Amino acid sequence: DWRYTNANRAFQVKRTHDRVLQEISNALRTGARNAGSTISLATLFGPSRSTLDEVLQKAIQAQLGDYVSIEQVYIRGISMPPKIQ
């Protein structure tokens, strides 16, 4: 879930709602890559998996700046690649 925290700033920088959505999409990909590189398989599939939401949320927020706020991240369907299983 996300919301505008500074809509005026968002539209000064990105000009349109669609450009903001594109920025969020890019931040999701980059944030997931950055967060994924810091998490071990033991964490990802272990009892402390819940920390992944927080790590991912912070990584995405870092990409977006202050005009959009990532309020909650939902992670579904994580599975190990066959080579690692």
XYZ file of C-alpha atoms in Angstrom:
85
model
C 0.000 0.000 0.000
C 1.200 3.518 -0.670
C -0.047 7.079 -0.492
C 1.110 10.533 -1.478
C 2.818 12.263 1.415
C 3.536 15.374 -0.612
C 1.304 15.460 -3.684
C 2.425 18.945 -4.703
C 6.055 17.822 -4.739
C 5.163 14.634 -6.624
C 3.495 16.586 -9.402
C 6.264 19.188 -9.531
C 8.809 16.420 -10.011
C 6.877 13.840 -12.055
C 4.074 15.976 -13.549
C 1.442 13.207 -13.825
C -0.051 10.429 -11.723
C 1.034 7.885 -14.356
C 4.646 9.021 -14.056
C 4.423 8.616 -10.276
C 3.075 5.069 -10.764
C 5.943 4.350 -13.152
C 8.391 5.621 -10.531
C 6.809 3.342 -7.919
C 7.075 0.368 -10.283
C 10.768 1.109 -10.884
C 11.357 1.537 -7.149
C 9.690 -1.821 -6.462
C 12.075 -3.605 -8.825
C 15.169 -1.795 -7.586
C 14.122 -2.048 -3.951
C 13.464 -5.780 -4.289
C 16.881 -6.296 -5.876
C 18.625 -4.249 -3.203
C 16.742 -5.884 -0.335
C 17.203 -9.342 -1.820
C 20.942 -8.925 -1.950
C 21.065 -8.343 1.807
C 18.956 -11.310 2.931
C 20.224 -14.853 3.347
C 18.266 -17.956 2.385
C 18.080 -18.881 6.064
C 16.313 -15.585 6.752
C 14.143 -15.805 3.665
C 12.825 -19.268 4.435
C 13.323 -19.317 8.208
C 11.352 -18.091 11.202
C 12.566 -14.493 10.825
C 11.043 -14.177 7.348
C 8.762 -11.440 8.638
C 11.730 -9.063 8.676
C 11.775 -9.248 4.866
C 8.684 -6.997 4.689
C 10.441 -4.281 6.675
C 13.706 -4.563 4.746
C 11.853 -4.378 1.440
C 9.711 -1.449 2.559
C 12.800 0.544 3.555
C 14.607 -0.286 0.307
C 11.632 0.826 -1.802
C 11.114 3.991 0.251
C 14.777 4.904 -0.189
C 14.248 4.863 -3.956
C 11.147 7.082 -3.871
C 12.120 10.002 -1.700
C 9.629 12.025 0.313
C 6.621 12.553 -1.943
C 5.292 8.990 -1.776
C 5.063 6.882 1.368
C 5.193 3.097 1.218
C 2.944 2.121 4.102
C 2.903 -1.648 3.842
C 4.544 -4.357 1.760
C 2.897 -7.716 1.108
C 5.085 -10.622 0.055
C 3.513 -13.729 -1.420
C 4.635 -16.883 -3.115
C 8.324 -17.075 -2.370
C 9.808 -20.346 -3.531
C 13.313 -21.684 -3.843
C 14.747 -22.128 -7.318
C 15.053 -25.836 -8.231
C 18.867 -25.704 -8.251
C 18.904 -24.603 -4.595
C 16.286 -27.057 -3.350
